[in-house]
mmCIF file of C-alpha atoms and ligand atoms in Angstrom:
data_model
loop_
_atom_site.group_PDB
_atom_site.id
_atom_site.type_symbol
_atom_site.label_atom_id
_atom_site.label_comp_id
_atom_site.label_asym_id
_atom_site.label_seq_id
_atom_site.Cartn_x
_atom_site.Cartn_y
_atom_site.Cartn_z
ATOM 1 C CA UNK A 1 -12.618 -14.798 -17.082
ATOM 2 C CA UNK A 2 -16.348 -14.950 -17.814
ATOM 3 C CA UNK A 3 -16.876 -12.967 -21.097
ATOM 4 C CA UNK A 4 -18.232 -9.579 -20.573
ATOM 5 C CA UNK A 5 -20.863 -8.605 -23.171
ATOM 6 C CA UNK A 6 -20.047 -5.109 -24.369
ATOM 7 C CA UNK A 7 -23.219 -4.805 -26.210
ATOM 8 C CA UNK A 8 -25.064 -4.362 -23.043
ATOM 9 C CA UNK A 9 -24.534 -2.512 -19.813
ATOM 10 C CA UNK A 10 -22.663 -4.164 -16.948
ATOM 11 C CA UNK A 11 -25.059 -5.477 -14.535
ATOM 12 C CA UNK A 12 -23.823 -4.607 -11.078
ATOM 13 C CA UNK A 13 -25.198 -5.773 -7.648
ATOM 14 C CA UNK A 14 -24.574 -3.909 -4.522
ATOM 15 C CA UNK A 15 -24.083 -5.618 -1.163
ATOM 16 C CA UNK A 16 -24.593 -3.319 1.800
ATOM 17 C CA UNK A 17 -26.218 -0.014 1.711
ATOM 18 C CA UNK A 18 -24.670 2.265 4.242
ATOM 19 C CA UNK A 19 -22.548 5.337 3.451
ATOM 20 C CA UNK A 20 -20.080 3.370 1.081
ATOM 21 C CA UNK A 21 -22.977 1.298 -0.541
ATOM 22 C CA UNK A 22 -24.924 4.372 -1.320
ATOM 23 C CA UNK A 23 -21.899 5.977 -2.929
ATOM 24 C CA UNK A 24 -21.252 2.982 -5.062
ATOM 25 C CA UNK A 25 -24.955 2.715 -5.954
ATOM 26 C CA UNK A 26 -25.326 6.431 -6.897
ATOM 27 C CA UNK A 27 -22.220 6.276 -8.970
ATOM 28 C CA UNK A 28 -23.017 3.091 -11.018
ATOM 29 C CA UNK A 29 -26.458 4.509 -11.476
ATOM 30 C CA UNK A 30 -25.136 7.519 -13.050
ATOM 31 C CA UNK A 31 -23.036 5.553 -15.535
ATOM 32 C CA UNK A 32 -24.544 4.813 -19.065
ATOM 33 C CA UNK A 33 -22.658 1.532 -19.271
ATOM 34 C CA UNK A 34 -23.866 0.035 -15.968
ATOM 35 C CA UNK A 35 -27.327 -0.904 -14.607
ATOM 36 C CA UNK A 36 -28.114 -2.006 -10.953
ATOM 37 C CA UNK A 37 -29.333 -5.666 -11.052
ATOM 38 C CA UNK A 38 -30.036 -6.017 -7.369
ATOM 39 C CA UNK A 39 -29.234 -4.841 -3.868
ATOM 40 C CA UNK A 40 -28.285 -6.880 -0.787
ATOM 41 C CA UNK A 41 -29.485 -5.101 2.499
ATOM 42 C CA UNK A 42 -29.182 -6.398 5.918
ATOM 43 C CA UNK A 43 -31.759 -3.881 7.148
ATOM 44 C CA UNK A 44 -34.342 -3.569 4.157
ATOM 45 C CA UNK A 45 -36.858 -2.077 6.635
ATOM 46 C CA UNK A 46 -34.575 0.919 6.922
ATOM 47 C CA UNK A 47 -32.795 0.992 3.818
ATOM 48 C CA UNK A 48 -35.693 0.325 1.358
ATOM 49 C CA UNK A 49 -36.602 3.851 0.656
ATOM 50 C CA UNK A 50 -32.959 5.086 -0.100
ATOM 51 C CA UNK A 51 -32.617 1.893 -2.363
ATOM 52 C CA UNK A 52 -35.649 2.632 -4.331
ATOM 53 C CA UNK A 53 -34.568 6.380 -4.790
ATOM 54 C CA UNK A 54 -31.195 5.710 -5.834
ATOM 55 C CA UNK A 55 -31.588 2.315 -7.830
ATOM 56 C CA UNK A 56 -35.098 2.697 -8.947
ATOM 57 C CA UNK A 57 -38.419 1.399 -7.392
ATOM 58 C CA UNK A 58 -38.197 -1.822 -9.732
ATOM 59 C CA UNK A 59 -34.724 -3.022 -8.296
ATOM 60 C CA UNK A 60 -35.009 -6.262 -6.408
ATOM 61 C CA UNK A 61 -33.866 -6.114 -2.690
ATOM 62 C CA UNK A 62 -32.537 -9.236 -1.346
ATOM 63 C CA UNK A 63 -31.938 -10.168 2.362
ATOM 64 C CA UNK A 64 -29.928 -13.123 1.269
ATOM 65 C CA UNK A 65 -26.385 -12.430 -0.283
ATOM 66 C CA UNK A 66 -26.084 -15.869 -1.939
ATOM 67 C CA UNK A 67 -29.574 -15.527 -3.287
ATOM 68 C CA UNK A 68 -28.674 -12.321 -4.840
ATOM 69 C CA UNK A 69 -25.687 -13.914 -6.586
ATOM 70 C CA UNK A 70 -27.746 -16.693 -7.840
ATOM 71 C CA UNK A 71 -30.712 -14.914 -8.959
ATOM 72 C CA UNK A 72 -30.116 -11.410 -9.912
ATOM 73 C CA UNK A 73 -28.144 -12.056 -13.220
ATOM 74 C CA UNK A 74 -25.431 -9.631 -12.056
ATOM 75 C CA UNK A 75 -21.870 -9.766 -13.613
ATOM 76 C CA UNK A 76 -20.129 -7.742 -11.001
ATOM 77 C CA UNK A 77 -20.741 -7.168 -7.138
ATOM 78 C CA UNK A 78 -19.939 -4.088 -5.237
ATOM 79 C CA UNK A 79 -19.084 -5.310 -1.706
ATOM 80 C CA UNK A 80 -19.739 -2.513 0.662
ATOM 81 C CA UNK A 81 -20.792 -4.338 3.845
ATOM 82 C CA UNK A 82 -18.867 -4.193 7.121
ATOM 83 C CA UNK A 83 -15.394 -5.655 7.397
ATOM 84 C CA UNK A 84 -16.021 -9.041 9.088
ATOM 85 C CA UNK A 85 -18.041 -10.180 5.881
ATOM 86 C CA UNK A 86 -15.878 -9.019 3.231
ATOM 87 C CA UNK A 87 -13.867 -12.071 2.775
ATOM 88 C CA UNK A 88 -16.708 -14.704 2.574
ATOM 89 C CA UNK A 89 -18.629 -12.336 0.405
ATOM 90 C CA UNK A 90 -15.788 -12.004 -1.944
ATOM 91 C CA UNK A 91 -15.084 -15.545 -2.192
ATOM 92 C CA UNK A 92 -18.793 -16.461 -2.878
ATOM 93 C CA UNK A 93 -18.757 -13.685 -5.758
ATOM 94 C CA UNK A 94 -15.717 -15.509 -7.147
ATOM 95 C CA UNK A 95 -17.389 -19.003 -7.028
ATOM 96 C CA UNK A 96 -20.510 -17.752 -8.709
ATOM 97 C CA UNK A 97 -18.210 -16.304 -11.506
ATOM 98 C CA UNK A 98 -18.869 -12.650 -10.730
ATOM 99 C CA UNK A 99 -16.292 -9.900 -10.805
ATOM 100 C CA UNK A 100 -16.184 -7.832 -7.890
ATOM 101 C CA UNK A 101 -15.012 -4.732 -6.023
ATOM 102 C CA UNK A 102 -14.569 -5.055 -2.274
ATOM 103 C CA UNK A 103 -14.439 -2.089 -0.016
ATOM 104 C CA UNK A 104 -11.283 -1.876 2.011
ATOM 105 C CA UNK A 105 -10.131 -3.880 3.968
ATOM 106 C CA UNK A 106 -10.374 -6.923 1.789
ATOM 107 C CA UNK A 107 -10.374 -9.118 5.037
ATOM 108 C CA UNK A 108 -9.335 -9.186 8.617
ATOM 109 C CA UNK A 109 -6.846 -11.985 8.617
ATOM 110 C CA UNK A 110 -3.852 -13.074 6.601
ATOM 111 C CA UNK A 111 -5.558 -16.637 6.069
ATOM 112 C CA UNK A 112 -8.759 -14.882 4.579
ATOM 113 C CA UNK A 113 -6.566 -12.821 2.296
ATOM 114 C CA UNK A 114 -4.736 -15.961 0.918
ATOM 115 C CA UNK A 115 -8.240 -17.565 0.658
ATOM 116 C CA UNK A 116 -9.754 -14.567 -1.429
ATOM 117 C CA UNK A 117 -6.654 -14.578 -3.565
ATOM 118 C CA UNK A 118 -7.102 -18.409 -4.248
ATOM 119 C CA UNK A 119 -10.691 -17.967 -5.024
ATOM 120 C CA UNK A 120 -10.122 -15.258 -7.436
ATOM 121 C CA UNK A 121 -7.394 -16.908 -9.259
ATOM 122 C CA UNK A 122 -9.394 -20.337 -9.680
ATOM 123 C CA UNK A 123 -12.429 -18.719 -10.810
ATOM 124 C CA UNK A 124 -10.349 -16.415 -13.169
ATOM 125 C CA UNK A 125 -12.510 -13.373 -12.421
ATOM 126 C CA UNK A 126 -11.298 -9.704 -12.096
ATOM 127 C CA UNK A 127 -11.235 -8.216 -8.503
ATOM 128 C CA UNK A 128 -10.767 -4.573 -7.315
ATOM 129 C CA UNK A 129 -10.376 -2.889 -4.022
ATOM 130 C CA UNK A 130 -12.083 0.275 -2.990
ATOM 131 C CA UNK A 131 -9.352 2.816 -3.109
ATOM 132 C CA UNK A 132 -11.000 5.569 -5.001
ATOM 133 C CA UNK A 133 -8.976 8.336 -3.735
ATOM 134 C CA UNK A 134 -5.944 7.480 -5.940
ATOM 135 C CA UNK A 135 -8.023 7.865 -8.952
ATOM 136 C CA UNK A 136 -8.099 11.721 -8.964
ATOM 137 C CA UNK A 137 -6.697 15.004 -7.577
ATOM 138 C CA UNK A 138 -3.738 15.221 -5.245
ATOM 139 C CA UNK A 139 -2.931 11.645 -4.591
ATOM 140 C CA UNK A 140 -3.174 10.588 -8.171
ATOM 141 C CA UNK A 141 -0.874 13.460 -9.163
ATOM 142 C CA UNK A 142 1.590 12.750 -6.368
ATOM 143 C CA UNK A 143 1.811 9.052 -7.492
ATOM 144 C CA UNK A 144 2.251 9.974 -11.039
ATOM 145 C CA UNK A 145 4.914 12.758 -10.217
ATOM 146 C CA UNK A 146 6.939 9.931 -8.680
ATOM 147 C CA UNK A 147 6.298 7.445 -11.641
ATOM 148 C CA UNK A 148 7.400 10.276 -14.027
ATOM 149 C CA UNK A 149 10.664 10.349 -12.152
ATOM 150 C CA UNK A 150 10.368 13.906 -11.032
ATOM 151 C CA UNK A 151 11.643 13.098 -7.630
ATOM 152 C CA UNK A 152 14.342 10.547 -9.022
ATOM 153 C CA UNK A 153 14.580 7.628 -6.766
ATOM 154 C CA UNK A 154 12.443 8.042 -3.672
ATOM 155 C CA UNK A 155 14.440 6.792 -0.672
ATOM 156 C CA UNK A 156 12.172 8.042 2.157
ATOM 157 C CA UNK A 157 8.332 8.158 1.940
ATOM 158 C CA UNK A 158 6.199 9.186 4.914
ATOM 159 C CA UNK A 159 2.486 8.948 4.618
ATOM 160 C CA UNK A 160 0.625 10.106 7.520
ATOM 161 C CA UNK A 161 -3.204 9.784 8.139
ATOM 162 C CA UNK A 162 -4.852 11.708 10.928
ATOM 163 C CA UNK A 163 -8.672 11.214 11.683
ATOM 164 C CA UNK A 164 -10.949 11.625 14.693
ATOM 165 C CA UNK A 165 -13.245 8.556 14.869
ATOM 166 C CA UNK A 166 -15.150 9.668 17.883
ATOM 167 C CA UNK A 167 -18.641 8.805 18.706
ATOM 168 C CA UNK A 168 -19.695 11.694 16.366
ATOM 169 C CA UNK A 169 -18.817 9.599 13.537
ATOM 170 C CA UNK A 170 -21.843 7.231 12.405
ATOM 171 C CA UNK A 171 -19.370 4.404 11.868
ATOM 172 C CA UNK A 172 -17.921 4.533 15.322
ATOM 173 C CA UNK A 173 -20.284 1.801 16.710
ATOM 174 C CA UNK A 174 -18.592 -0.851 14.647
ATOM 175 C CA UNK A 175 -15.166 0.994 13.925
ATOM 176 C CA UNK A 176 -14.202 0.760 17.696
ATOM 177 C CA UNK A 177 -14.874 -3.076 17.891
ATOM 178 C CA UNK A 178 -12.303 -5.811 17.502
ATOM 179 C CA UNK A 179 -14.802 -8.035 15.818
ATOM 180 C CA UNK A 180 -15.277 -5.461 12.876
ATOM 181 C CA UNK A 181 -13.043 -2.576 13.017
ATOM 182 C CA UNK A 182 -10.268 -4.896 14.287
ATOM 183 C CA UNK A 183 -7.167 -2.469 14.102
ATOM 184 C CA UNK A 184 -6.087 1.249 13.366
ATOM 185 C CA UNK A 185 -4.365 -0.130 10.212
ATOM 186 C CA UNK A 186 -7.267 -2.234 8.908
ATOM 187 C CA UNK A 187 -9.867 0.386 9.513
ATOM 188 C CA UNK A 188 -8.036 3.517 7.890
ATOM 189 C CA UNK A 189 -4.253 2.922 7.958
ATOM 190 C CA UNK A 190 -4.610 0.721 4.820
ATOM 191 C CA UNK A 191 -5.181 3.912 2.846
ATOM 192 C CA UNK A 192 -1.770 5.374 3.523
ATOM 193 C CA UNK A 193 0.016 2.200 3.368
ATOM 194 C CA UNK A 194 -1.618 1.656 0.045
ATOM 195 C CA UNK A 195 -0.363 5.076 -1.019
ATOM 196 C CA UNK A 196 3.160 3.897 0.004
ATOM 197 C CA UNK A 197 2.990 0.740 -1.744
ATOM 198 C CA UNK A 198 1.719 2.512 -4.890
ATOM 199 C CA UNK A 199 4.668 5.202 -4.563
ATOM 200 C CA UNK A 200 7.157 2.448 -4.226
ATOM 201 C CA UNK A 201 5.548 0.495 -7.225
ATOM 202 C CA UNK A 202 6.077 -3.132 -7.092
ATOM 203 C CA UNK A 203 9.277 -3.033 -4.623
ATOM 204 C CA UNK A 204 8.808 -5.836 -2.151
ATOM 205 C CA UNK A 205 9.029 -5.067 1.706
ATOM 206 C CA UNK A 206 11.797 -6.849 3.518
ATOM 207 C CA UNK A 207 10.594 -6.116 7.011
ATOM 208 C CA UNK A 208 8.546 -3.804 9.222
ATOM 209 C CA UNK A 209 8.590 -2.560 12.827
ATOM 210 C CA UNK A 210 5.416 -0.905 14.429
ATOM 211 C CA UNK A 211 4.326 0.715 17.716
ATOM 212 C CA UNK A 212 0.891 1.531 18.829
ATOM 213 C CA UNK A 213 -0.629 3.870 21.436
ATOM 214 C CA UNK A 214 -3.906 5.558 22.242
ATOM 215 C CA UNK A 215 -5.268 9.055 23.003
ATOM 216 C CA UNK A 216 -6.093 9.856 26.739
ATOM 217 C CA UNK A 217 -9.234 11.772 25.476
ATOM 218 C CA UNK A 218 -12.449 10.092 26.671
ATOM 219 C CA UNK A 219 -13.811 10.437 23.128
ATOM 220 C CA UNK A 220 -11.869 7.414 22.047
ATOM 221 C CA UNK A 221 -12.058 5.436 25.363
ATOM 222 C CA UNK A 222 -14.692 2.841 23.538
ATOM 223 C CA UNK A 223 -12.040 1.574 21.209
ATOM 224 C CA UNK A 224 -11.015 -2.061 21.655
ATOM 225 C CA UNK A 225 -7.667 -1.787 19.931
ATOM 226 C CA UNK A 226 -4.946 0.998 20.015
ATOM 227 C CA UNK A 227 -6.028 3.730 17.795
ATOM 228 C CA UNK A 228 -2.723 5.202 16.718
ATOM 229 C CA UNK A 229 0.063 3.058 15.078
ATOM 230 C CA UNK A 230 3.276 4.065 13.512
ATOM 231 C CA UNK A 231 4.951 1.568 11.058
ATOM 232 C CA UNK A 232 8.553 1.810 9.818
ATOM 233 C CA UNK A 233 8.943 -0.123 6.495
ATOM 234 C CA UNK A 234 12.277 -1.291 5.156
ATOM 235 C CA UNK A 235 11.960 -2.331 1.256
ATOM 236 C CA UNK A 236 13.976 -4.899 -0.078
ATOM 237 C CA UNK A 237 16.185 -2.450 -2.070
ATOM 238 C CA UNK A 238 16.962 -0.494 1.115
ATOM 239 C CA UNK A 239 14.497 2.311 0.768
ATOM 240 C CA UNK A 240 12.421 3.496 3.741
ATOM 241 C CA UNK A 241 8.656 4.261 4.410
ATOM 242 C CA UNK A 242 6.805 5.237 7.450
ATOM 243 C CA UNK A 243 3.143 5.170 7.637
ATOM 244 C CA UNK A 244 1.092 6.573 10.440
ATOM 245 C CA UNK A 245 -2.508 5.600 11.111
ATOM 246 C CA UNK A 246 -4.053 7.993 13.620
ATOM 247 C CA UNK A 247 -7.694 7.552 14.480
ATOM 248 C CA UNK A 248 -7.916 9.672 17.616
ATOM 249 C CA UNK A 249 -6.750 13.214 16.542
ATOM 250 C CA UNK A 250 -8.883 16.108 17.337
ATOM 251 C CA UNK A 251 -7.958 18.301 14.617
ATOM 252 C CA UNK A 252 -9.997 18.053 11.135
ATOM 253 C CA UNK A 253 -9.009 15.140 8.838
ATOM 254 C CA UNK A 254 -5.536 15.426 7.582
ATOM 255 C CA UNK A 255 -3.426 13.492 5.182
ATOM 256 C CA UNK A 256 0.266 14.369 4.862
ATOM 257 C CA UNK A 257 2.678 13.016 2.316
ATOM 258 C CA UNK A 258 6.417 13.573 2.577
ATOM 259 C CA UNK A 259 8.395 12.088 -0.231
ATOM 260 C CA UNK A 260 12.154 12.822 -0.612
ATOM 261 C CA UNK A 261 13.998 11.521 -3.690
ATOM 262 C CA UNK A 262 17.337 11.805 -5.419
ATOM 263 C CA UNK A 263 16.010 14.565 -7.784
ATOM 264 C CA UNK A 264 13.624 16.405 -5.429
ATOM 265 C CA UNK A 265 10.910 16.231 -2.849
ATOM 266 C CA UNK A 266 7.203 16.358 -2.741
ATOM 267 C CA UNK A 267 5.441 17.595 0.522
ATOM 268 C CA UNK A 268 1.792 17.671 0.418
ATOM 269 C CA UNK A 269 1.043 19.858 -2.561
ATOM 270 C CA UNK A 270 4.386 21.328 -2.911
ATOM 271 C CA UNK A 271 6.870 19.826 -5.278
ATOM 272 C CA UNK A 272 10.625 20.786 -5.857
ATOM 273 C CA UNK A 273 12.354 19.040 -8.675
ATOM 274 C CA UNK A 274 15.707 19.247 -10.623
ATOM 275 C CA UNK A 275 14.295 17.429 -13.494
ATOM 276 C CA UNK A 276 10.611 18.210 -14.060
ATOM 277 C CA UNK A 277 11.226 21.232 -16.343
ATOM 278 C CA UNK A 278 14.469 23.357 -17.238
ATOM 279 C CA UNK A 279 14.417 26.961 -16.095
ATOM 280 C CA UNK A 280 12.904 26.213 -12.743
ATOM 281 C CA UNK A 281 14.475 27.482 -9.642
ATOM 282 C CA UNK A 282 15.969 24.499 -8.123
ATOM 283 C CA UNK A 283 15.652 26.054 -4.595
ATOM 284 C CA UNK A 284 12.138 26.748 -4.738
ATOM 285 C CA UNK A 285 8.655 25.037 -4.525
ATOM 286 C CA UNK A 286 6.213 24.510 -7.247
ATOM 287 C CA UNK A 287 2.572 24.380 -6.078
ATOM 288 C CA UNK A 288 0.424 21.422 -7.526
ATOM 289 C CA UNK A 289 -3.021 22.939 -8.140
ATOM 290 C CA UNK A 290 -5.152 19.992 -7.581
ATOM 291 C CA UNK A 291 -8.243 18.951 -5.601
ATOM 292 C CA UNK A 292 -6.683 18.238 -2.203
ATOM 293 C CA UNK A 293 -7.411 15.073 -0.358
ATOM 294 C CA UNK A 294 -7.818 17.225 2.813
ATOM 295 C CA UNK A 295 -10.819 18.900 1.211
ATOM 296 C CA UNK A 296 -12.574 15.662 1.072
ATOM 297 C CA UNK A 297 -14.476 15.277 4.293
ATOM 298 C CA UNK A 298 -17.188 12.387 3.809
ATOM 299 C CA UNK A 299 -17.024 10.313 0.697
ATOM 300 C CA UNK A 300 -19.336 11.362 -2.176
ATOM 301 C CA UNK A 301 -20.290 9.612 -5.352
ATOM 302 C CA UNK A 302 -18.127 11.932 -7.518
ATOM 303 C CA UNK A 303 -14.939 10.574 -5.836
ATOM 304 C CA UNK A 304 -15.861 7.055 -7.111
ATOM 305 C CA UNK A 305 -16.654 7.846 -10.716
ATOM 306 C CA UNK A 306 -12.973 7.919 -12.076
ATOM 307 C CA UNK A 307 -12.178 4.460 -10.391
ATOM 308 C CA UNK A 308 -15.493 2.919 -11.700
ATOM 309 C CA UNK A 309 -14.742 4.311 -15.269
ATOM 310 C CA UNK A 310 -11.459 2.441 -15.192
ATOM 311 C CA UNK A 311 -13.003 -0.842 -13.875
ATOM 312 C CA UNK A 312 -15.452 -0.778 -16.728
ATOM 313 C CA UNK A 313 -12.805 -0.030 -19.294
ATOM 314 C CA UNK A 314 -10.699 -2.873 -17.731
ATOM 315 C CA UNK A 315 -13.671 -5.399 -17.809
ATOM 316 C CA UNK A 316 -14.928 -4.373 -21.326
ATOM 317 C CA UNK A 317 -11.906 -3.383 -23.184
ATOM 318 C CA UNK A 318 -8.958 -5.099 -21.106
ATOM 319 C CA UNK A 319 -7.458 -1.510 -20.335
ATOM 320 C CA UNK A 320 -4.930 -1.442 -17.505
ATOM 321 C CA UNK A 321 -6.465 -0.947 -13.991
ATOM 322 C CA UNK A 322 -3.891 1.214 -11.828
ATOM 323 C CA UNK A 323 -4.203 2.068 -8.071
ATOM 324 C CA UNK A 324 -7.097 -0.353 -7.033
ATOM 325 C CA UNK A 325 -6.247 -3.873 -8.608
ATOM 326 C CA UNK A 326 -6.475 -6.974 -6.413
ATOM 327 C CA UNK A 327 -2.572 -7.525 -7.079
ATOM 328 C CA UNK A 328 -1.635 -4.125 -5.371
ATOM 329 C CA UNK A 329 -4.061 -4.509 -2.529
ATOM 330 C CA UNK A 330 -2.969 -8.064 -1.871
ATOM 331 C CA UNK A 331 0.576 -6.973 -1.530
ATOM 332 C CA UNK A 332 -0.349 -3.966 0.750
ATOM 333 C CA UNK A 333 -2.652 -6.395 3.026
ATOM 334 C CA UNK A 334 0.299 -8.776 3.486
ATOM 335 C CA UNK A 335 2.428 -5.815 4.689
ATOM 336 C CA UNK A 336 -0.330 -4.517 6.980
ATOM 337 C CA UNK A 337 -0.698 -8.001 8.549
ATOM 338 C CA UNK A 338 3.061 -7.913 9.278
ATOM 339 C CA UNK A 339 2.680 -4.219 10.731
ATOM 340 C CA UNK A 340 -0.104 -5.398 13.019
ATOM 341 C CA UNK A 341 1.995 -8.308 14.029
ATOM 342 C CA UNK A 342 4.865 -6.162 14.644
ATOM 343 C CA UNK A 343 2.885 -3.864 16.988
ATOM 344 C CA UNK A 344 1.471 -6.698 18.747
ATOM 345 C CA UNK A 345 4.684 -8.543 19.438
ATOM 346 C CA UNK A 346 7.024 -5.615 19.630
ATOM 347 C CA UNK A 347 9.360 -7.481 17.202
ATOM 348 C CA UNK A 348 10.351 -6.824 13.340
ATOM 349 C CA UNK A 349 8.402 -8.999 11.087
ATOM 350 C CA UNK A 350 8.776 -9.966 7.407
ATOM 351 C CA UNK A 351 5.556 -10.162 5.453
ATOM 352 C CA UNK A 352 4.132 -13.601 4.611
ATOM 353 C CA UNK A 353 5.407 -14.872 1.147
ATOM 354 C CA UNK A 354 3.273 -18.052 0.941
ATOM 355 C CA UNK A 355 1.603 -16.938 -2.258
ATOM 356 C CA UNK A 356 3.814 -15.279 -5.002
HETATM 357 N N1 NAD B 1 -13.414 3.755 0.203
HETATM 358 C C1 NAD B 1 -13.580 4.495 1.134
HETATM 359 O O1 NAD B 1 -13.198 5.877 1.247
HETATM 360 C C2 NAD B 1 -14.667 4.357 2.214
HETATM 361 C C3 NAD B 1 -15.499 5.197 2.828
HETATM 362 C C4 NAD B 1 -16.476 4.741 3.842
HETATM 363 C C5 NAD B 1 -16.497 3.429 4.027
HETATM 364 N N2 NAD B 1 -15.731 2.415 3.495
HETATM 365 C C6 NAD B 1 -15.872 1.043 3.663
HETATM 366 O O2 NAD B 1 -17.142 0.656 3.294
HETATM 367 C C7 NAD B 1 -17.632 -0.492 3.977
HETATM 368 C C8 NAD B 1 -19.023 -0.059 4.650
HETATM 369 O O3 NAD B 1 -18.816 1.017 5.438
HETATM 370 P P1 NAD B 1 -19.967 2.191 5.630
HETATM 371 O O4 NAD B 1 -19.291 3.539 5.889
HETATM 372 O O5 NAD B 1 -20.941 2.189 4.415
HETATM 373 O O6 NAD B 1 -20.676 1.589 6.811
HETATM 374 P P2 NAD B 1 -22.111 1.968 7.445
HETATM 375 O O7 NAD B 1 -22.010 2.052 8.950
HETATM 376 O O8 NAD B 1 -22.415 3.393 6.797
HETATM 377 O O9 NAD B 1 -23.030 0.972 7.017
HETATM 378 C C9 NAD B 1 -22.721 -0.339 6.482
HETATM 379 C C10 NAD B 1 -23.839 -1.310 6.271
HETATM 380 O O10 NAD B 1 -23.771 -2.119 7.496
HETATM 381 C C11 NAD B 1 -25.134 -2.770 7.658
HETATM 382 N N3 NAD B 1 -25.148 -3.256 8.889
HETATM 383 C C12 NAD B 1 -24.704 -4.670 9.381
HETATM 384 N N4 NAD B 1 -25.208 -4.789 10.576
HETATM 385 C C13 NAD B 1 -25.736 -3.814 10.994
HETATM 386 C C14 NAD B 1 -26.104 -3.407 12.484
HETATM 387 N N5 NAD B 1 -26.025 -4.151 13.286
HETATM 388 N N6 NAD B 1 -26.776 -2.158 12.562
HETATM 389 C C15 NAD B 1 -26.641 -1.297 11.512
HETATM 390 N N7 NAD B 1 -26.267 -1.550 10.408
HETATM 391 C C16 NAD B 1 -25.790 -2.690 10.056
HETATM 392 C C17 NAD B 1 -26.024 -1.668 7.285
HETATM 393 O O11 NAD B 1 -27.127 -2.246 6.834
HETATM 394 C C18 NAD B 1 -25.309 -0.957 6.103
HETATM 395 O O12 NAD B 1 -25.755 -1.293 4.852
HETATM 396 C C19 NAD B 1 -16.489 -0.759 5.069
HETATM 397 O O13 NAD B 1 -15.601 -1.552 4.633
HETATM 398 C C20 NAD B 1 -15.766 0.712 5.035
HETATM 399 O O14 NAD B 1 -14.466 0.591 5.559
HETATM 400 C C21 NAD B 1 -14.742 2.906 2.565
#
C-alpha cells in the first residue's frame, strides 16, 4: 500500500460531477483532513460553475481521467461516473497507485469484477464502495443489533427495496438502458443485497433463484430490462434470504427489513428480543428511535460524512472499515451476478468461486 502521509490532508480527486459526485465533493470539501486535488468532468461546459463553487475556483478540472490520475497529485479518487466506466476507472486508479471509492455498482460484469479485484490486490491499494447508508441511522442500528446477537441466529432475512424510477427521476435516461443501468439489481438492488450480506456477515451463499417482471404502467415502458426482481438466496449454513429490487413502484421510496431469528425479530424500526435487556416484555415490540432510511429521499452530503470519516481513519490510522470495504462488496457482487443469471435462465445458480 502506498504510504499515506498523515501530516497533511488526503488529496482527493473526484471523477464525475452528477448528483453523487457533487455529494462526494461537498462532503470531502467539508472535512479538515481532506482537500480536493482535481475533478474529472465529462461536461465541463455545464458542470464548471458547480465545481468551482463546491471545490474552489482554483481547482483543476480535467476532461481526461488518466491525465487527472497522472497530474493532479491525488492520493485517492472518488469514482462517481456512470456504471459503464466504473471498472476501467477503478483499474486505472489502482494502476496509478491511488486508493479509491467507487460508487455502486463496482462494475457490470463478473469478468470486470474479477479484473478490479486483481488490480486492487496487485497494486496493494485500498478500495471502498459507495454504500453510505449503512454508516448511520436505521440500517446501521439494524446491522449492529444482529451482530450483538439480539435476534440470536437470524435464519430468515427479507430485505425489500421499492423505488419508482420513472421519467421524473433525473437519472432515468441512463438508468433505463441496458448499456449503463443494465439490470434492476445493478442499478438499485445491490443496496438491499448488500444489507443482506452485512446481516449474514461472512457466510457464503450456496445458491440463488430469481424471477423478474415489470410494471404495466406506461411510466416504466422505457426500461430495457425487467424492473422488478425477487431473489431467493440460500446460504451455505442453510439460512435463507429474500431480496426484492423493485424500480417500478408508484408509492414513495420504501425500504423494508424483516429479520427473524432464534431470539427475536426486527421489522423495520421495531425489535422484539428475548436477550436484549432483562425485564422487557417478551411479547412486545421496542421501537428503535433512529434516522429512518425511508426519510432519506435524495442523497445529501450529510449521508456521506460517516463513511468518509471511516475511510480516512482506515487509510491514515489503519482502523477497521465496516460496511463499505471492497471485500464485502466483492462478495455481494458475485451473488448479484448469480441472481441476474438465475433470473435470465430461470435456473438456480451457484455464485462464481474463481477468486477466494
Ligand atoms: N450511493 C448512493 O446512494 C448513490 C446515489 C446516487 C447515485 N449513485 C451512483 O453514483 C453514480 C453516478 O450517479 P449520479 O446520480 O451522480 O448520476 P448523474 O446522472 O447525476 O450524473 C453522473 C455524471 O454522468 C456524466 N455524464 C456522462 N455522460 C453523460 C451524458 N451523455 N449526458 C449527461 N451526463 C453525462 C455527467 O457529466 C455527470 O457528471 C452511479 O454509479 C450511481 O449509481 C449512488
